[in-house]
CSV table of C-alpha atoms in Angstrom, one decimal:
chain,number,residue,atom,x,y,z
E,338,MET,CA,-58.3,-8.1,54.7
E,339,ILE,CA,-55.4,-9.5,52.6
E,340,SER,CA,-55.7,-10.3,48.9
E,341,THR,CA,-55.4,-13.8,47.6
E,342,THR,CA,-52.1,-12.9,46.1
E,343,GLN,CA,-50.7,-11.8,49.4
E,344,LEU,CA,-52.1,-15.0,51.0
E,345,SER,CA,-50.5,-17.1,48.3
E,346,ASP,CA,-47.2,-15.5,49.0
E,347,ALA,CA,-47.6,-16.1,52.7
E,348,ILE,CA,-48.4,-19.8,52.0
E,349,ARG,CA,-45.4,-20.2,49.7
E,350,ALA,CA,-43.2,-18.6,52.4
E,351,ALA,CA,-44.7,-21.1,55.0
E,352,LEU,CA,-44.1,-24.0,52.6
E,353,SER,CA,-40.5,-23.1,52.2
E,354,THR,CA,-40.0,-23.9,55.9
E,355,VAL,CA,-41.1,-27.5,55.4
E,356,ASP,CA,-38.1,-29.7,54.9
E,357,ASP,CA,-38.1,-33.1,53.4
E,358,PRO,CA,-38.3,-35.4,56.5
E,359,GLU,CA,-35.2,-37.4,55.5
E,360,MET,CA,-33.2,-34.5,54.2
E,361,PRO,CA,-33.0,-31.8,56.8
E,362,GLY,CA,-32.3,-28.3,55.4
E,363,VAL,CA,-33.9,-29.0,52.0
E,364,SER,CA,-37.4,-27.7,51.6
E,365,ILE,CA,-40.2,-29.4,49.7
E,366,ILE,CA,-40.4,-26.2,47.6
E,367,GLU,CA,-36.8,-26.4,46.5
E,368,LEU,CA,-37.2,-30.1,45.8
E,369,GLY,CA,-39.9,-29.1,43.3
E,370,LEU,CA,-42.8,-30.9,45.0
E,371,LEU,CA,-45.3,-27.9,44.8
E,372,GLU,CA,-47.3,-28.1,41.6
E,373,SER,CA,-50.4,-26.1,42.3
E,374,LEU,CA,-51.8,-23.7,44.9
E,375,GLU,CA,-55.4,-22.7,44.9
E,376,VAL,CA,-56.6,-20.0,47.4
E,377,GLY,CA,-60.3,-19.2,47.6
E,378,LEU,CA,-61.7,-15.8,48.8
E,379,ASP,CA,-63.1,-17.6,51.8
E,380,GLY,CA,-59.6,-18.7,52.9
E,381,LYS,CA,-59.9,-22.2,51.7
E,382,VAL,CA,-56.6,-23.5,50.5
E,383,ARG,CA,-55.9,-26.5,48.2
E,384,ILE,CA,-52.2,-27.5,47.8
E,385,GLY,CA,-51.2,-29.9,45.0
E,386,LEU,CA,-47.9,-31.7,45.6
E,387,ILE,CA,-46.2,-34.3,43.4
E,388,PRO,CA,-44.2,-37.0,45.2
E,389,THR,CA,-40.6,-37.7,44.1
E,390,PHE,CA,-41.5,-41.3,43.7
E,391,SER,CA,-45.0,-42.9,44.1
E,392,GLY,CA,-45.2,-44.9,47.3
E,393,CYS,CA,-42.7,-42.5,49.0
E,394,PRO,CA,-43.1,-43.3,52.7
E,395,ALA,CA,-42.7,-39.7,53.7
E,396,LEU,CA,-45.9,-38.4,52.1
E,397,THR,CA,-48.0,-38.6,55.2
E,398,ALA,CA,-45.4,-36.8,57.2
E,399,ILE,CA,-45.0,-34.1,54.5
E,400,ALA,CA,-48.8,-33.6,54.3
E,401,ASN,CA,-49.0,-33.3,58.1
E,402,ASP,CA,-46.1,-30.8,58.2
E,403,VAL,CA,-47.7,-28.8,55.3
E,404,ARG,CA,-51.1,-28.6,57.0
E,405,MET,CA,-49.4,-27.6,60.3
E,406,VAL,CA,-47.6,-24.5,58.9
E,407,VAL,CA,-50.3,-23.4,56.6
E,408,GLU,CA,-53.1,-23.6,59.2
E,409,ARG,CA,-51.1,-21.2,61.3
E,410,ILE,CA,-51.7,-18.4,58.8
E,411,GLU,CA,-54.5,-16.3,60.1
E,412,ALA,CA,-56.5,-15.8,56.9
E,413,VAL,CA,-56.5,-19.5,56.1
E,414,SER,CA,-59.8,-21.3,57.0
E,415,THR,CA,-59.2,-24.9,55.7
E,416,VAL,CA,-56.2,-26.7,54.1
E,417,GLU,CA,-56.4,-29.6,51.8
E,418,VAL,CA,-53.3,-31.3,50.7
E,419,VAL,CA,-53.5,-33.6,47.6
E,420,PHE,CA,-50.8,-35.6,46.0
E,421,LEU,CA,-51.0,-35.4,42.2
E,422,THR,CA,-50.2,-38.3,39.9
E,423,ALA,CA,-49.2,-36.0,37.0
E,424,PRO,CA,-46.8,-34.5,36.0
E,425,ALA,CA,-44.2,-37.0,37.1
E,426,TRP,CA,-41.4,-35.5,39.4
E,427,SER,CA,-37.9,-35.5,38.0
E,428,VAL,CA,-34.6,-34.1,39.3
E,429,ASP,CA,-35.0,-31.2,36.8
E,430,ARG,CA,-37.4,-29.7,39.4
E,431,VAL,CA,-34.7,-29.5,42.1
E,432,THR,CA,-33.5,-25.9,42.4
E,433,GLY,CA,-29.9,-24.9,42.4
E,434,ALA,CA,-30.1,-23.9,46.0
E,435,ALA,CA,-31.4,-27.3,47.0
E,436,GLU,CA,-28.7,-29.0,44.9
E,437,ALA,CA,-26.0,-27.0,46.8
E,438,GLN,CA,-27.6,-27.9,50.1
E,439,LEU,CA,-27.8,-31.6,49.2
E,440,ARG,CA,-24.1,-31.6,48.1
E,441,ASN,CA,-22.6,-29.5,50.8
E,442,GLY,CA,-24.9,-30.3,53.7
E,443,LEU,CA,-25.6,-34.0,53.2
E,444,GLY,CA,-23.1,-35.2,50.5
E,445,ILE,CA,-25.8,-36.2,48.1
E,446,ALA,CA,-25.2,-35.5,44.4
E,447,VAL,CA,-28.0,-34.6,42.0
E,448,GLU,CA,-28.0,-36.3,38.6
E,449,ARG,CA,-28.0,-33.8,35.8
E,450,THR,CA,-28.3,-34.8,32.1
E,451,GLY,CA,-27.6,-38.4,33.0
E,452,ARG,CA,-24.5,-37.8,35.1
E,453,ALA,CA,-23.5,-36.8,38.6
E,454,THR,CA,-20.3,-35.5,40.1
E,455,CYS,CA,-18.7,-36.2,43.4
E,456,PRO,CA,-19.6,-33.7,46.2
E,457,ARG,CA,-16.0,-34.0,47.5
E,458,CYS,CA,-13.8,-33.6,44.5
E,459,GLY,CA,-16.1,-32.9,41.5
E,460,THR,CA,-15.1,-35.9,39.4
E,461,VAL,CA,-17.8,-37.8,37.5
E,462,THR,CA,-19.3,-40.8,39.4
E,463,SER,CA,-20.3,-44.2,38.1
E,464,GLU,CA,-23.3,-46.2,39.3
E,465,GLN,CA,-22.7,-49.1,41.6
E,466,SER,CA,-26.3,-49.9,42.3
E,467,MET,CA,-29.5,-48.4,41.2
E,468,PHE,CA,-30.9,-49.1,44.6
E,469,GLY,CA,-29.9,-46.8,47.4
E,470,PRO,CA,-31.4,-46.3,50.9
E,471,THR,CA,-34.4,-44.4,49.4
E,472,ARG,CA,-36.3,-44.8,46.2
E,473,CYS,CA,-35.1,-41.4,44.9
E,474,ARG,CA,-31.4,-42.2,45.4
E,475,ALA,CA,-28.9,-44.6,43.7
E,476,VAL,CA,-25.4,-45.5,44.9
E,477,HIS,CA,-22.4,-44.4,42.9
E,478,ARG,CA,-18.7,-44.4,43.3
E,479,CYS,CA,-16.5,-41.4,42.5
E,480,GLN,CA,-14.1,-42.2,39.7
E,481,GLY,CA,-11.6,-39.7,41.1
E,482,CYS,CA,-11.3,-40.0,44.9
E,483,GLY,CA,-13.2,-43.2,45.3
E,484,GLU,CA,-15.9,-41.7,47.6
E,485,VAL,CA,-19.1,-43.6,48.0
E,486,VAL,CA,-21.7,-41.2,46.7
E,487,GLU,CA,-25.5,-41.2,46.9
E,488,VAL,CA,-27.1,-39.7,43.8
E,489,MET,CA,-30.6,-38.3,43.6
E,490,ARG,CA,-32.1,-39.3,40.3
S,1013,MET,CA,16.8,-43.9,32.5
S,1014,THR,CA,14.5,-42.6,35.2
S,1015,THR,CA,12.2,-44.7,37.2
S,1016,ILE,CA,8.8,-43.2,37.8
S,1017,GLN,CA,7.9,-43.3,41.4
S,1018,GLU,CA,4.3,-43.9,41.9
S,1019,PRO,CA,3.4,-41.1,44.3
S,1020,SER,CA,1.7,-42.2,47.5
S,1021,ARG,CA,-1.8,-40.9,47.3
S,1022,GLY,CA,-2.3,-40.8,51.1
S,1023,ARG,CA,-0.6,-39.3,54.0
S,1024,GLN,CA,1.9,-41.0,56.2
S,1025,TRP,CA,2.8,-40.7,59.9
S,1026,GLY,CA,6.2,-41.4,61.3
S,1027,SER,CA,5.1,-43.1,64.5
S,1028,ALA,CA,2.0,-44.1,66.5
S,1029,ASP,CA,2.5,-40.9,68.6
S,1030,GLU,CA,2.5,-38.7,65.5
S,1031,PHE,CA,-0.7,-40.4,64.3
S,1032,GLN,CA,-2.3,-39.9,67.8
S,1033,ALA,CA,-1.3,-36.2,67.8
S,1034,PHE,CA,-3.0,-35.9,64.4
S,1035,ILE,CA,-6.2,-37.5,65.7
S,1036,ASP,CA,-6.0,-35.4,68.9
S,1037,ASP,CA,-5.8,-32.3,66.8
S,1038,GLU,CA,-9.2,-33.3,65.2
S,1039,GLY,CA,-7.5,-34.6,62.0
S,1040,VAL,CA,-9.6,-36.7,59.7
S,1041,VAL,CA,-8.2,-39.9,58.2
S,1042,GLU,CA,-9.1,-40.7,54.6
S,1043,ARG,CA,-9.3,-44.0,52.7
S,1044,ASP,CA,-5.8,-43.8,51.0
S,1045,ASP,CA,-3.9,-42.6,54.1
S,1046,ALA,CA,-1.3,-45.0,55.5
S,1047,MET,CA,-3.1,-45.3,58.9
S,1048,PRO,CA,-1.6,-47.6,61.6
S,1049,ASP,CA,-2.7,-51.2,61.4
S,1050,ALA,CA,-4.2,-51.1,64.9
S,1051,TYR,CA,-6.4,-48.1,63.9
S,1052,ARG,CA,-7.3,-49.7,60.5
S,1053,ASN,CA,-8.4,-53.0,62.1
S,1054,GLU,CA,-10.3,-51.4,65.0
S,1055,VAL,CA,-12.2,-48.9,62.8
S,1056,PHE,CA,-12.9,-51.6,60.3
S,1057,ARG,CA,-14.4,-53.9,62.9
S,1058,PHE,CA,-16.6,-51.1,64.1
S,1059,ILE,CA,-17.9,-50.3,60.6
S,1060,GLU,CA,-18.3,-54.0,59.9
S,1061,LEU,CA,-20.4,-54.4,63.0
S,1062,HIS,CA,-22.5,-51.5,62.0
S,1063,ALA,CA,-22.9,-52.8,58.4
S,1064,ASN,CA,-23.9,-56.3,59.7
S,1065,SER,CA,-26.4,-54.8,62.1
S,1066,GLU,CA,-28.0,-52.7,59.4
S,1067,LEU,CA,-28.3,-55.8,57.2
S,1068,MET,CA,-29.7,-58.0,60.0
S,1069,GLY,CA,-32.0,-55.2,61.1
S,1070,GLY,CA,-33.3,-54.7,57.6
S,1071,LEU,CA,-34.1,-58.4,57.3
S,1072,THR,CA,-35.9,-58.3,60.6
S,1073,GLU,CA,-37.9,-55.4,59.3
S,1074,ARG,CA,-38.6,-57.2,56.1
S,1075,ASP,CA,-40.2,-60.1,58.0
S,1076,TRP,CA,-42.9,-57.6,59.0
S,1077,ILE,CA,-43.9,-56.2,55.6
S,1078,PRO,CA,-46.7,-58.7,55.0
S,1079,ARG,CA,-47.8,-58.6,58.6
S,1080,ALA,CA,-47.8,-54.9,59.3
S,1081,PRO,CA,-51.4,-53.6,60.0
S,1082,GLY,CA,-52.7,-51.5,57.1
S,1083,LEU,CA,-51.2,-50.1,54.0
S,1084,ARG,CA,-49.6,-47.0,55.6
S,1085,ARG,CA,-47.7,-49.2,58.1
S,1086,LYS,CA,-46.7,-51.5,55.3
S,1087,ILE,CA,-45.3,-48.6,53.2
S,1088,ALA,CA,-43.4,-47.4,56.3
S,1089,VAL,CA,-41.9,-50.9,57.0
S,1090,LEU,CA,-41.1,-51.3,53.3
S,1091,ALA,CA,-39.3,-48.0,53.2
S,1092,LYS,CA,-37.4,-48.7,56.5
S,1093,THR,CA,-36.3,-52.0,55.1
S,1094,GLN,CA,-34.9,-50.3,52.0
S,1095,ASP,CA,-33.2,-47.7,54.3
S,1096,GLU,CA,-31.5,-50.3,56.4
S,1097,ILE,CA,-30.4,-52.5,53.5
S,1098,GLY,CA,-29.2,-49.3,51.7
S,1099,HIS,CA,-27.2,-48.3,54.8
S,1100,ALA,CA,-25.7,-51.7,54.9
S,1101,HIS,CA,-24.7,-51.4,51.2
S,1102,LEU,CA,-23.0,-48.1,51.8
S,1103,LEU,CA,-21.2,-49.2,54.9
S,1104,TYR,CA,-20.0,-52.5,53.4
S,1105,MET,CA,-18.5,-50.4,50.6
S,1106,VAL,CA,-16.7,-48.1,53.1
S,1107,ALA,CA,-15.6,-51.1,55.2
S,1108,ALA,CA,-14.3,-53.0,52.1
S,1109,ASP,CA,-12.3,-49.9,51.1
S,1110,MET,CA,-10.2,-50.3,54.2
S,1111,GLY,CA,-8.6,-53.4,52.8
S,1112,VAL,CA,-9.0,-55.6,55.8
S,1113,LYS,CA,-11.7,-57.9,54.4
S,1114,ALA,CA,-13.4,-58.0,51.0
S,1115,ARG,CA,-17.2,-57.5,50.9
S,1116,THR,CA,-17.8,-61.2,50.1
S,1117,GLU,CA,-15.7,-62.2,53.1
S,1118,MET,CA,-17.7,-60.0,55.4
S,1119,ILE,CA,-20.9,-61.6,54.1
S,1120,ASP,CA,-19.5,-65.1,54.4
S,1121,ASP,CA,-18.3,-64.5,57.9
S,1122,LEU,CA,-21.7,-63.0,58.9
S,1123,PHE,CA,-23.7,-66.0,57.7
S,1124,ALA,CA,-21.2,-68.5,59.1
S,1125,GLY,CA,-21.6,-66.9,62.5
S,1126,ARG,CA,-18.0,-65.8,62.6
S,1127,SER,CA,-18.7,-62.1,63.0
S,1128,ARG,CA,-20.9,-59.9,65.1
S,1129,PHE,CA,-24.0,-57.8,64.8
S,1130,HIS,CA,-25.9,-55.8,67.5
S,1131,ASN,CA,-27.4,-57.7,70.4
S,1132,VAL,CA,-30.9,-56.5,69.6
S,1133,PHE,CA,-31.1,-58.6,66.4
S,1134,HIS,CA,-30.6,-61.8,68.4
S,1135,TYR,CA,-34.0,-61.8,69.9
S,1136,PRO,CA,-37.4,-62.8,68.4
S,1137,ALA,CA,-39.9,-60.1,67.6
S,1138,VAL,CA,-43.0,-61.9,68.7
S,1139,THR,CA,-45.9,-59.5,67.9
S,1140,TRP,CA,-46.4,-56.3,66.0
S,1141,ALA,CA,-45.9,-54.5,69.3
S,1142,ASP,CA,-42.4,-55.9,69.5
S,1143,GLN,CA,-41.7,-54.2,66.1
S,1144,VAL,CA,-43.1,-50.9,67.6
S,1145,ALA,CA,-40.9,-51.3,70.7
S,1146,ILE,CA,-37.9,-51.9,68.4
S,1147,ALA,CA,-38.8,-48.8,66.3
S,1148,TYR,CA,-39.3,-46.7,69.4
S,1149,LEU,CA,-36.6,-47.9,71.8
S,1150,VAL,CA,-34.0,-49.6,69.8
S,1151,ASP,CA,-33.9,-47.2,66.9
S,1152,ALA,CA,-33.6,-44.4,69.5
S,1153,ALA,CA,-30.7,-46.1,71.2
S,1154,ALA,CA,-29.0,-46.6,67.8
S,1155,LEU,CA,-29.5,-43.0,66.9
S,1156,ILE,CA,-28.0,-41.8,70.2
S,1157,SER,CA,-25.0,-44.0,69.6
S,1158,GLN,CA,-24.6,-42.9,66.0
S,1159,GLN,CA,-24.9,-39.2,66.9
S,1160,ALA,CA,-22.1,-39.6,69.4
S,1161,VAL,CA,-19.9,-41.2,66.8
S,1162,PHE,CA,-20.7,-38.6,64.1
S,1163,LYS,CA,-19.9,-35.8,66.5
S,1164,GLN,CA,-16.1,-36.2,66.1
S,1165,CYS,CA,-15.5,-39.3,64.0
S,1166,SER,CA,-11.9,-39.3,62.8
S,1167,TYR,CA,-12.5,-41.6,59.8
S,1168,GLY,CA,-13.8,-39.4,57.0
S,1169,PRO,CA,-15.6,-41.8,54.7
S,1170,TYR,CA,-17.6,-43.3,57.7
S,1171,LYS,CA,-18.5,-39.8,59.1
S,1172,ARG,CA,-19.9,-38.7,55.7
S,1173,ILE,CA,-22.1,-41.8,55.4
S,1174,LEU,CA,-23.2,-41.4,59.1
S,1175,ARG,CA,-24.5,-37.9,58.4
S,1176,ARG,CA,-27.1,-39.3,56.0
S,1177,ILE,CA,-27.9,-42.4,58.1
S,1178,ILE,CA,-28.6,-40.1,61.1
S,1179,ALA,CA,-31.0,-37.9,59.0
S,1180,GLU,CA,-32.9,-41.1,58.0
S,1181,GLU,CA,-32.9,-42.6,61.4
S,1182,GLY,CA,-34.5,-39.4,62.6
S,1183,PHE,CA,-37.4,-40.0,60.3
S,1184,HIS,CA,-37.7,-43.6,61.6
S,1185,MET,CA,-38.0,-42.1,65.1
S,1186,ARG,CA,-41.1,-40.1,63.9
S,1187,HIS,CA,-42.7,-43.4,62.8
S,1188,GLY,CA,-41.7,-45.1,66.0
S,1189,GLU,CA,-43.2,-42.3,68.1
S,1190,GLU,CA,-46.4,-42.3,66.1
S,1191,MET,CA,-46.8,-46.0,66.3
S,1192,LEU,CA,-46.1,-46.0,70.1
S,1193,MET,CA,-48.9,-43.4,70.5
S,1194,THR,CA,-51.3,-45.7,68.8
S,1195,PHE,CA,-50.6,-48.3,71.4
S,1196,ALA,CA,-50.3,-45.9,74.4
S,1197,GLU,CA,-53.6,-44.3,73.6
S,1198,GLY,CA,-55.3,-47.4,72.3
S,1199,THR,CA,-57.6,-50.0,73.9
S,1200,PRO,CA,-56.6,-51.9,77.1
S,1201,ILE,CA,-55.7,-54.8,74.9
S,1202,GLN,CA,-53.3,-52.7,72.8
S,1203,HIS,CA,-51.8,-51.2,76.0
S,1204,ALA,CA,-51.2,-54.7,77.5
S,1205,MET,CA,-49.7,-55.8,74.2
S,1206,PHE,CA,-47.1,-53.0,74.2
S,1207,GLN,CA,-46.4,-53.7,77.9
S,1208,GLU,CA,-45.5,-57.3,77.1
S,1209,ALA,CA,-43.3,-56.1,74.2
S,1210,LEU,CA,-41.6,-53.6,76.6
S,1211,ASP,CA,-41.0,-56.4,79.1
S,1212,ARG,CA,-39.1,-58.2,76.3
S,1213,TRP,CA,-37.2,-55.2,74.8
S,1214,TRP,CA,-36.3,-52.9,77.6
S,1215,LEU,CA,-33.2,-54.8,78.6
S,1216,PRO,CA,-31.9,-55.6,75.1
S,1217,ALA,CA,-32.3,-52.0,74.1
S,1218,LEU,CA,-30.5,-50.8,77.2
S,1219,GLN,CA,-27.7,-53.2,76.5
S,1220,LEU,CA,-27.2,-52.0,73.0
S,1221,PHE,CA,-24.9,-49.3,74.4
S,1222,GLY,CA,-22.6,-52.0,75.8
S,1223,PRO,CA,-21.0,-52.2,79.3
S,1224,ASP,CA,-19.3,-49.2,80.8
S,1225,SER,CA,-16.4,-48.0,78.8
S,1226,THR,CA,-12.9,-48.7,80.1
S,1227,PRO,CA,-10.5,-45.8,80.6
S,1228,ASP,CA,-8.2,-47.2,77.9
S,1229,ASP,CA,-10.9,-47.6,75.2
S,1230,GLU,CA,-9.1,-47.2,71.9
S,1231,LEU,CA,-12.2,-46.2,70.0
S,1232,ILE,CA,-12.5,-43.1,72.3
S,1233,ARG,CA,-8.8,-42.4,72.0
S,1234,TRP,CA,-9.0,-42.5,68.2
S,1235,ARG,CA,-12.1,-40.3,68.2
S,1236,ILE,CA,-14.5,-42.9,66.8
S,1237,LYS,CA,-16.6,-42.8,69.9
S,1238,SER,CA,-17.0,-39.3,71.4
S,1239,GLU,CA,-18.5,-40.4,74.7
S,1240,PRO,CA,-18.3,-43.4,77.0
S,1241,ASN,CA,-21.0,-46.1,76.7
S,1242,GLU,CA,-22.5,-45.4,80.1
S,1243,VAL,CA,-23.0,-41.7,79.3
S,1244,LEU,CA,-25.0,-42.6,76.2
S,1245,ARG,CA,-27.0,-45.3,78.0
S,1246,ASP,CA,-27.9,-42.8,80.7
S,1247,ARG,CA,-29.0,-40.2,78.1
S,1248,TRP,CA,-31.4,-42.8,76.7
S,1249,VAL,CA,-32.7,-43.8,80.2
S,1250,GLN,CA,-33.3,-40.1,81.1
S,1251,LYS,CA,-35.4,-39.6,78.0
S,1252,TYR,CA,-37.3,-42.8,77.6
S,1253,ALA,CA,-37.9,-43.9,81.2
S,1254,PRO,CA,-40.1,-40.9,82.0
S,1255,LEU,CA,-41.9,-41.0,78.7
S,1256,LEU,CA,-42.9,-44.7,79.1
S,1257,VAL,CA,-43.9,-44.2,82.7
S,1258,GLY,CA,-45.9,-41.2,81.6
S,1259,TYR,CA,-47.8,-43.3,79.1
S,1260,GLY,CA,-48.8,-45.6,81.9
S,1261,PHE,CA,-46.3,-48.4,81.2
S,1262,THR,CA,-44.2,-50.3,83.7
S,1263,ILE,CA,-40.5,-50.6,83.1
S,1264,PRO,CA,-39.3,-54.1,83.9
S,1265,ASP,CA,-36.7,-53.1,86.4
S,1266,PRO,CA,-37.7,-53.4,90.1
S,1267,ASP,CA,-34.8,-51.1,91.1
S,1268,LEU,CA,-35.7,-48.2,88.8
S,1269,HIS,CA,-36.3,-45.0,90.7
S,1270,VAL,CA,-35.9,-41.3,90.6
S,1271,ASP,CA,-33.1,-40.0,92.8
S,1272,PRO,CA,-34.6,-37.6,95.3
S,1273,VAL,CA,-31.6,-35.3,95.2
S,1274,THR,CA,-30.6,-35.2,91.5
S,1275,HIS,CA,-34.1,-36.0,90.1
S,1276,ARG,CA,-32.4,-38.3,87.7
S,1277,TRP,CA,-33.7,-41.8,86.8
S,1278,VAL,CA,-31.5,-44.5,88.3
S,1279,ILE,CA,-31.6,-48.1,86.9
S,1280,GLY,CA,-30.8,-51.3,88.7
S,1281,PRO,CA,-27.8,-53.5,88.1
S,1282,ILE,CA,-27.6,-55.0,84.6
S,1283,ASP,CA,-26.9,-58.7,83.9
S,1284,TRP,CA,-24.5,-58.5,81.0
S,1285,SER,CA,-24.5,-62.3,80.4
S,1286,HIS,CA,-27.4,-61.7,77.9
S,1287,LEU,CA,-25.3,-59.3,75.9
S,1288,ARG,CA,-22.2,-61.6,75.9
S,1289,ALA,CA,-24.3,-64.5,74.7
S,1290,ALA,CA,-26.0,-62.4,71.9
S,1291,LEU,CA,-22.7,-61.0,70.7
S,1292,ALA,CA,-21.3,-64.6,70.5
S,1293,ASN,CA,-24.2,-65.4,68.3
S,1294,ARG,CA,-25.8,-67.5,71.1
S,1295,GLY,CA,-28.8,-65.3,71.7
S,1296,PRO,CA,-32.4,-66.7,71.9
S,1297,ASP,CA,-33.0,-66.1,68.1
S,1298,SER,CA,-29.4,-66.0,66.7
S,1299,ALA,CA,-29.4,-69.3,64.9
S,1300,ARG,CA,-32.8,-68.7,63.2
S,1301,ARG,CA,-31.9,-65.2,62.2
S,1302,ILE,CA,-28.5,-66.1,60.8
S,1303,GLY,CA,-30.0,-69.1,59.0
S,1304,ASP,CA,-32.8,-67.0,57.5
S,1305,ALA,CA,-30.4,-64.4,56.4
S,1306,ALA,CA,-28.1,-66.9,54.7
S,1307,ARG,CA,-31.1,-68.5,53.0
S,1308,HIS,CA,-32.3,-65.2,51.7
S,1309,TRP,CA,-28.8,-64.4,50.4
S,1310,ALA,CA,-28.7,-67.8,48.5
S,1311,ASP,CA,-32.3,-67.4,47.2
S,1312,THR,CA,-31.5,-64.0,45.7
S,1313,ALA,CA,-28.2,-65.0,44.0
S,1314,TRP,CA,-30.0,-64.9,40.7
S,1315,VAL,CA,-30.8,-61.2,41.1
S,1316,ARG,CA,-27.1,-60.4,41.7
S,1317,ASP,CA,-26.1,-62.5,38.8
S,1318,ALA,CA,-28.7,-60.8,36.6
S,1319,LEU,CA,-27.5,-57.3,37.6
S,1320,ASP,CA,-23.9,-58.3,36.9
S,1321,LEU,CA,-25.0,-59.3,33.4
S,1322,VAL,CA,-26.5,-55.8,33.0
S,1323,ASP,CA,-23.2,-54.3,33.9
S,1324,GLU,CA,-21.1,-56.5,31.6
S,1325,PRO,CA,-23.3,-57.3,28.6
S,1326,ALA,CA,-22.1,-60.3,26.5
S,1327,ALA,CA,-20.3,-59.2,23.4
């Protein structure tokens, strides 16, 4: 029989394989969505996630993906996924590894201390529109090379 | 006194042949490069068509926000609308940067019926099942086309935007597949409802790929398209014909059959007059859609004005 610590580690490892449905290669762990993980002695698991933005359309898909990978772990009996309303998500929760993947893999910059830099040339960007293709992204323009940049904020 | 020569920021090519050699060698053209006019104009037209289609597609989606069944579907439609309009926004920026037309000219041309958008947005979406058929079949066709462009696209700014558009369209596909399953596994009424939508949407979706490419297709030579239209169309047929038949639907093509030797799905002849009419803005729903889009644009002028004021506050 494995300990709850071992089981928690196994669950975290499984969760790190769940990517954001719209950002392949970036896991929900690295985006900072995991807020709480409760593991009971009977194998009952309760996972608390915080959405990047409330009303995010990917929540159902994320919850399904999470349940699928965690249910595969042998010692797990039930999985409950809940979306928490607090604390609020912010880009500060995005890890350095995820930031690098967003920049290099998808060309998305992450806003840090109120500013973002171009994934192509590193120059500071300026906001063109606060509304991008998703709620968590704005549209910027690089002040150096002129690249159209999406910024996670 | 010395004159300071403004350095040219972009690269230059001595001749069309040199430029072609650069493209053939998998070179990537950037915004400030002195690209040949023929390349600039053709690539611009392609991106403008894509931008217009995202905008018109987003507005189609928008029509269904209040009518989508249930909160979950409404959230999905709302998000897809934002995706499409956001894609249009990014693409119009990239297109305008090419210096052929300003963004306002592209918008004016679109609403005056002087430019083109994809054929599929020239037809009415009659019921919610039509929206599902669009999400399942049309989005899949668009994704196949975009993946083929992304594969070796020679225009850098477009390729980098496409990378993200493709990631998001992949997520739309998941929604489309889930919604299709609701109809496929639903009541006989739901099944019949999707069949009717399929009867309306099979051909427009098939025609999204366009007629067979000609051997002298410049977009292939310039590495914008990586594969001929007919290859992409066939890829879509091979995937979706068996899936739809497997779910018990009838594809509205009396000549559709599986080749006994190759085991591949073979479609009947295509009447391209529908595509030509749609692309000339003379499709069954063209006038209404363009009129609606123009009216929405006028109705939301105050939002753009207000946002401009935020950017340039009065002294």
